[in-house]
């Protein structure tokens, strides 16, 4: 299992409104798994990626609920948030929007994501 150093993602991140530096690793993942026609990430593709994190299915479900756009796919910012939540969960933290907000206010600048 490899570890990638990643920066936090602002929980207020919106498509087209970049409020923080997006780690190169996140951009690489997005480029590899996004739909070539719509630029979004299909739910099943994202779920396949999440399984590699070796988190429990209940934690993965929580992460999906936090980033799900209710359309069957993720936007780019949704993917970035999902990857950040995976990194936190791998450290034993409970995935939540509040976790992303707190990491911003506490100045936590890097997490490690294992995939």
N, C-alpha and C. Protein backbone atom coordinates (compact mmCIF):
# COMPACT_ATOMS: atom_id res chain seq x y z
N UNK A 1 0.85 -1.16 0.00
CA UNK A 1 0.00 0.00 0.00
C UNK A 1 0.90 1.23 0.00
N UNK A 2 0.62 2.16 -0.88
CA UNK A 2 1.45 3.36 -0.95
C UNK A 2 0.78 4.51 -0.22
N UNK A 3 1.57 5.43 0.27
CA UNK A 3 1.05 6.61 0.96
C UNK A 3 1.34 7.83 0.10
N UNK A 4 0.37 8.69 -0.01
CA UNK A 4 0.52 9.93 -0.77
C UNK A 4 0.25 11.09 0.16
N UNK A 5 1.12 12.08 0.16
CA UNK A 5 0.92 13.27 0.97
C UNK A 5 -0.07 14.16 0.24
N UNK A 6 -1.08 14.60 0.97
CA UNK A 6 -2.13 15.42 0.37
C UNK A 6 -2.46 16.59 1.28
N UNK A 7 -2.93 17.66 0.70
CA UNK A 7 -3.39 18.80 1.47
C UNK A 7 -4.86 18.66 1.77
N UNK A 8 -5.31 19.36 2.78
CA UNK A 8 -6.72 19.34 3.12
C UNK A 8 -7.52 19.99 2.00
N UNK A 9 -8.81 19.72 1.98
CA UNK A 9 -9.71 20.33 1.02
C UNK A 9 -10.74 21.13 1.79
N UNK A 10 -10.91 22.37 1.44
CA UNK A 10 -11.87 23.24 2.10
C UNK A 10 -13.27 22.68 1.87
N UNK A 11 -14.05 22.52 2.94
CA UNK A 11 -15.39 21.96 2.82
C UNK A 11 -16.34 22.87 2.07
N UNK A 12 -15.98 24.12 1.86
CA UNK A 12 -16.82 25.04 1.11
C UNK A 12 -16.45 25.09 -0.37
N UNK A 13 -15.57 24.21 -0.78
CA UNK A 13 -15.12 24.18 -2.17
C UNK A 13 -16.29 23.93 -3.09
N UNK A 14 -16.42 24.78 -4.10
CA UNK A 14 -17.49 24.63 -5.09
C UNK A 14 -16.86 24.55 -6.46
N UNK A 15 -17.55 23.89 -7.38
CA UNK A 15 -17.07 23.78 -8.75
C UNK A 15 -16.78 25.17 -9.30
N UNK A 16 -15.59 25.37 -9.83
CA UNK A 16 -15.22 26.65 -10.41
C UNK A 16 -14.82 27.71 -9.40
N UNK A 17 -14.83 27.37 -8.12
CA UNK A 17 -14.50 28.33 -7.07
C UNK A 17 -13.43 27.71 -6.17
N UNK A 18 -12.21 27.63 -6.68
CA UNK A 18 -11.13 26.99 -5.96
C UNK A 18 -10.69 27.88 -4.80
N UNK A 19 -10.86 27.38 -3.56
CA UNK A 19 -10.51 28.15 -2.38
C UNK A 19 -9.24 27.64 -1.72
N UNK A 20 -8.61 26.63 -2.27
CA UNK A 20 -7.39 26.09 -1.68
C UNK A 20 -6.58 25.43 -2.78
N UNK A 21 -5.36 25.09 -2.45
CA UNK A 21 -4.52 24.39 -3.42
C UNK A 21 -4.96 22.94 -3.48
N UNK A 22 -5.21 22.46 -4.66
CA UNK A 22 -5.59 21.07 -4.84
C UNK A 22 -4.31 20.27 -5.06
N UNK A 23 -4.11 19.25 -4.25
CA UNK A 23 -2.90 18.43 -4.39
C UNK A 23 -2.81 17.78 -5.77
N UNK A 24 -1.61 17.65 -6.26
CA UNK A 24 -1.39 17.03 -7.56
C UNK A 24 -1.97 15.62 -7.59
N UNK A 25 -1.86 14.89 -6.48
CA UNK A 25 -2.38 13.53 -6.42
C UNK A 25 -3.89 13.51 -6.67
N UNK A 26 -4.63 14.46 -6.09
CA UNK A 26 -6.07 14.55 -6.32
C UNK A 26 -6.36 14.78 -7.80
N UNK A 27 -5.61 15.70 -8.39
CA UNK A 27 -5.81 16.00 -9.82
C UNK A 27 -5.52 14.77 -10.67
N UNK A 28 -4.48 14.03 -10.31
CA UNK A 28 -4.15 12.81 -11.06
C UNK A 28 -5.27 11.78 -10.97
N UNK A 29 -5.80 11.60 -9.77
CA UNK A 29 -6.92 10.66 -9.58
C UNK A 29 -8.10 11.11 -10.42
N UNK A 30 -8.43 12.38 -10.35
CA UNK A 30 -9.57 12.90 -11.13
C UNK A 30 -9.38 12.65 -12.62
N UNK A 31 -8.20 12.96 -13.13
CA UNK A 31 -7.94 12.77 -14.56
C UNK A 31 -8.06 11.32 -14.98
N UNK A 32 -7.72 10.41 -14.09
CA UNK A 32 -7.76 8.98 -14.44
C UNK A 32 -9.16 8.39 -14.36
N UNK A 33 -10.02 8.93 -13.49
CA UNK A 33 -11.30 8.27 -13.29
C UNK A 33 -12.51 9.08 -13.74
N UNK A 34 -12.32 10.31 -14.20
CA UNK A 34 -13.48 11.10 -14.62
C UNK A 34 -14.00 10.60 -15.97
N UNK A 35 -15.27 10.84 -16.17
CA UNK A 35 -15.91 10.49 -17.43
C UNK A 35 -15.38 11.41 -18.53
N UNK A 36 -14.95 10.85 -19.66
CA UNK A 36 -14.42 11.70 -20.72
C UNK A 36 -15.47 12.62 -21.34
N UNK A 37 -16.73 12.27 -21.21
CA UNK A 37 -17.77 13.09 -21.82
C UNK A 37 -18.32 14.15 -20.88
N UNK A 38 -18.52 13.80 -19.61
CA UNK A 38 -19.14 14.75 -18.70
C UNK A 38 -18.22 15.37 -17.69
N UNK A 39 -17.04 14.82 -17.52
CA UNK A 39 -16.10 15.35 -16.55
C UNK A 39 -16.43 15.02 -15.11
N UNK A 40 -17.43 14.17 -14.90
CA UNK A 40 -17.81 13.76 -13.56
C UNK A 40 -17.28 12.35 -13.28
N UNK A 41 -17.40 11.93 -12.04
CA UNK A 41 -16.94 10.61 -11.63
C UNK A 41 -18.17 9.77 -11.30
N UNK A 42 -18.33 8.68 -12.01
CA UNK A 42 -19.47 7.79 -11.77
C UNK A 42 -19.39 7.17 -10.38
N UNK A 43 -20.55 6.96 -9.77
CA UNK A 43 -20.61 6.40 -8.41
C UNK A 43 -19.84 5.09 -8.31
N UNK A 44 -20.04 4.18 -9.24
CA UNK A 44 -19.40 2.87 -9.16
C UNK A 44 -17.87 2.98 -9.29
N UNK A 45 -17.40 3.90 -10.08
CA UNK A 45 -15.95 4.11 -10.22
C UNK A 45 -15.39 4.62 -8.90
N UNK A 46 -16.07 5.59 -8.30
CA UNK A 46 -15.63 6.13 -7.01
C UNK A 46 -15.65 5.04 -5.94
N UNK A 47 -16.71 4.23 -5.92
CA UNK A 47 -16.80 3.16 -4.94
C UNK A 47 -15.66 2.15 -5.12
N UNK A 48 -15.29 1.86 -6.36
CA UNK A 48 -14.17 0.94 -6.61
C UNK A 48 -12.87 1.51 -6.05
N UNK A 49 -12.70 2.80 -6.18
CA UNK A 49 -11.52 3.46 -5.62
C UNK A 49 -11.54 3.39 -4.09
N UNK A 50 -12.70 3.65 -3.50
CA UNK A 50 -12.82 3.65 -2.05
C UNK A 50 -12.50 2.30 -1.43
N UNK A 51 -12.88 1.22 -2.11
CA UNK A 51 -12.63 -0.12 -1.59
C UNK A 51 -11.13 -0.33 -1.36
N UNK A 52 -10.30 0.29 -2.19
CA UNK A 52 -8.85 0.15 -2.06
C UNK A 52 -8.31 0.82 -0.80
N UNK A 53 -9.11 1.67 -0.17
CA UNK A 53 -8.68 2.36 1.05
C UNK A 53 -8.68 1.43 2.26
N UNK A 54 -9.31 0.29 2.14
CA UNK A 54 -9.42 -0.72 3.19
C UNK A 54 -10.18 -0.21 4.42
N UNK A 55 -11.07 0.76 4.22
CA UNK A 55 -11.95 1.22 5.28
C UNK A 55 -13.19 0.32 5.32
N UNK A 56 -13.87 0.31 6.43
CA UNK A 56 -15.08 -0.52 6.56
C UNK A 56 -16.17 0.00 5.62
N UNK A 57 -17.09 -0.89 5.29
CA UNK A 57 -18.18 -0.48 4.39
C UNK A 57 -19.05 0.58 5.03
N UNK A 58 -19.20 0.57 6.35
CA UNK A 58 -20.02 1.60 7.00
C UNK A 58 -19.35 2.97 6.90
N UNK A 59 -18.02 3.03 7.04
CA UNK A 59 -17.30 4.30 6.90
C UNK A 59 -17.37 4.78 5.46
N UNK A 60 -17.21 3.86 4.51
CA UNK A 60 -17.30 4.23 3.10
C UNK A 60 -18.69 4.77 2.76
N UNK A 61 -19.71 4.17 3.35
CA UNK A 61 -21.08 4.66 3.14
C UNK A 61 -21.25 6.07 3.69
N UNK A 62 -20.66 6.33 4.86
CA UNK A 62 -20.73 7.67 5.44
C UNK A 62 -20.06 8.69 4.51
N UNK A 63 -18.91 8.32 3.97
CA UNK A 63 -18.20 9.23 3.07
C UNK A 63 -19.05 9.49 1.83
N UNK A 64 -19.64 8.44 1.28
CA UNK A 64 -20.48 8.64 0.10
C UNK A 64 -21.64 9.57 0.41
N UNK A 65 -22.28 9.38 1.55
CA UNK A 65 -23.41 10.25 1.92
C UNK A 65 -22.99 11.72 2.01
N UNK A 66 -21.77 11.96 2.45
CA UNK A 66 -21.28 13.33 2.60
C UNK A 66 -20.95 13.99 1.26
N UNK A 67 -20.61 13.20 0.26
CA UNK A 67 -20.19 13.79 -1.02
C UNK A 67 -21.18 13.53 -2.15
N UNK A 68 -22.18 12.71 -1.91
CA UNK A 68 -23.14 12.34 -2.95
C UNK A 68 -23.97 13.54 -3.41
N UNK A 69 -23.97 13.76 -4.70
CA UNK A 69 -24.76 14.86 -5.27
C UNK A 69 -26.18 14.41 -5.62
N UNK A 70 -26.50 13.17 -5.28
CA UNK A 70 -27.83 12.57 -5.55
C UNK A 70 -28.11 12.41 -7.04
N UNK A 71 -27.05 12.40 -7.82
CA UNK A 71 -27.22 12.26 -9.26
C UNK A 71 -26.57 10.98 -9.80
N UNK A 72 -25.91 10.21 -8.92
CA UNK A 72 -25.24 8.99 -9.36
C UNK A 72 -23.79 9.22 -9.76
N UNK A 73 -23.33 10.45 -9.61
CA UNK A 73 -21.93 10.73 -9.93
C UNK A 73 -21.42 11.83 -8.99
N UNK A 74 -20.12 12.03 -8.99
CA UNK A 74 -19.49 13.09 -8.20
C UNK A 74 -18.94 14.16 -9.13
N UNK A 75 -19.00 15.37 -8.67
CA UNK A 75 -18.31 16.46 -9.36
C UNK A 75 -16.83 16.38 -8.96
N UNK A 76 -16.03 17.18 -9.59
CA UNK A 76 -14.61 17.23 -9.25
C UNK A 76 -14.42 17.59 -7.77
N UNK A 77 -15.12 18.63 -7.30
CA UNK A 77 -14.96 19.04 -5.90
C UNK A 77 -15.47 17.96 -4.95
N UNK A 78 -16.51 17.22 -5.35
CA UNK A 78 -17.00 16.12 -4.53
C UNK A 78 -15.96 15.02 -4.40
N UNK A 79 -15.26 14.74 -5.49
CA UNK A 79 -14.19 13.75 -5.44
C UNK A 79 -13.09 14.21 -4.50
N UNK A 80 -12.68 15.47 -4.61
CA UNK A 80 -11.62 15.98 -3.74
C UNK A 80 -12.02 15.89 -2.27
N UNK A 81 -13.25 16.24 -1.96
CA UNK A 81 -13.73 16.13 -0.58
C UNK A 81 -13.73 14.67 -0.13
N UNK A 82 -14.17 13.78 -1.02
CA UNK A 82 -14.18 12.36 -0.69
C UNK A 82 -12.79 11.83 -0.39
N UNK A 83 -11.82 12.22 -1.17
CA UNK A 83 -10.45 11.77 -0.94
C UNK A 83 -9.92 12.31 0.39
N UNK A 84 -10.24 13.55 0.72
CA UNK A 84 -9.81 14.10 2.00
C UNK A 84 -10.46 13.35 3.16
N UNK A 85 -11.75 13.03 3.02
CA UNK A 85 -12.44 12.29 4.08
C UNK A 85 -11.88 10.89 4.25
N UNK A 86 -11.48 10.26 3.15
CA UNK A 86 -10.84 8.94 3.25
C UNK A 86 -9.55 9.06 4.06
N UNK A 87 -8.75 10.07 3.77
CA UNK A 87 -7.49 10.26 4.49
C UNK A 87 -7.74 10.43 5.99
N UNK A 88 -8.74 11.24 6.34
CA UNK A 88 -9.06 11.42 7.75
C UNK A 88 -9.54 10.11 8.38
N UNK A 89 -10.42 9.40 7.68
CA UNK A 89 -10.95 8.14 8.22
C UNK A 89 -9.84 7.12 8.43
N UNK A 90 -8.86 7.11 7.55
CA UNK A 90 -7.73 6.20 7.71
C UNK A 90 -6.91 6.52 8.95
N UNK A 91 -7.06 7.73 9.46
CA UNK A 91 -6.39 8.13 10.70
C UNK A 91 -7.28 7.88 11.92
N UNK A 92 -8.44 7.26 11.69
CA UNK A 92 -9.34 6.94 12.79
C UNK A 92 -10.34 8.03 13.12
N UNK A 93 -10.44 9.05 12.29
CA UNK A 93 -11.38 10.14 12.54
C UNK A 93 -12.71 9.84 11.86
N UNK A 94 -13.78 10.27 12.49
CA UNK A 94 -15.13 10.06 11.96
C UNK A 94 -15.38 11.02 10.80
N UNK A 95 -15.70 10.53 9.61
CA UNK A 95 -15.95 11.42 8.46
C UNK A 95 -17.15 12.33 8.71
N UNK A 96 -16.98 13.62 8.46
CA UNK A 96 -18.07 14.58 8.58
C UNK A 96 -17.67 15.88 7.90
N UNK A 97 -18.67 16.67 7.55
CA UNK A 97 -18.39 18.00 7.02
C UNK A 97 -17.68 18.84 8.07
N UNK A 98 -18.05 18.65 9.32
CA UNK A 98 -17.44 19.40 10.42
C UNK A 98 -15.95 19.09 10.51
N UNK A 99 -15.57 17.86 10.23
CA UNK A 99 -14.15 17.48 10.26
C UNK A 99 -13.36 18.31 9.26
N UNK A 100 -13.90 18.47 8.07
CA UNK A 100 -13.23 19.30 7.06
C UNK A 100 -13.15 20.76 7.50
N UNK A 101 -14.24 21.26 8.08
CA UNK A 101 -14.25 22.64 8.57
C UNK A 101 -13.24 22.83 9.69
N UNK A 102 -13.19 21.87 10.63
CA UNK A 102 -12.26 21.97 11.75
C UNK A 102 -10.81 21.90 11.29
N UNK A 103 -10.54 21.07 10.29
CA UNK A 103 -9.16 20.97 9.81
C UNK A 103 -8.72 22.30 9.21
N UNK A 104 -9.64 22.99 8.58
CA UNK A 104 -9.34 24.30 8.01
C UNK A 104 -9.03 25.30 9.12
N UNK A 105 -9.86 25.33 10.16
CA UNK A 105 -9.67 26.31 11.22
C UNK A 105 -8.46 26.00 12.10
N UNK A 106 -8.09 24.73 12.20
CA UNK A 106 -6.94 24.35 13.03
C UNK A 106 -5.64 24.40 12.24
N UNK A 107 -5.73 24.66 10.96
CA UNK A 107 -4.52 24.79 10.17
C UNK A 107 -3.83 23.48 9.85
N UNK A 108 -4.54 22.39 9.87
CA UNK A 108 -3.94 21.11 9.49
C UNK A 108 -3.70 21.16 8.00
N UNK A 109 -2.45 21.08 7.59
CA UNK A 109 -2.15 21.31 6.19
C UNK A 109 -1.94 20.04 5.38
N UNK A 110 -1.65 18.92 6.02
CA UNK A 110 -1.41 17.70 5.24
C UNK A 110 -2.01 16.49 5.95
N UNK A 111 -2.44 15.58 5.16
CA UNK A 111 -2.92 14.29 5.63
C UNK A 111 -2.25 13.24 4.76
N UNK A 112 -2.36 11.99 5.14
CA UNK A 112 -1.80 10.93 4.32
C UNK A 112 -2.94 10.02 3.88
N UNK A 113 -3.01 9.78 2.60
CA UNK A 113 -4.03 8.93 2.02
C UNK A 113 -3.38 7.65 1.54
N UNK A 114 -3.93 6.52 1.96
CA UNK A 114 -3.40 5.22 1.55
C UNK A 114 -4.38 4.57 0.58
N UNK A 115 -3.93 4.34 -0.64
CA UNK A 115 -4.76 3.64 -1.63
C UNK A 115 -3.91 2.62 -2.37
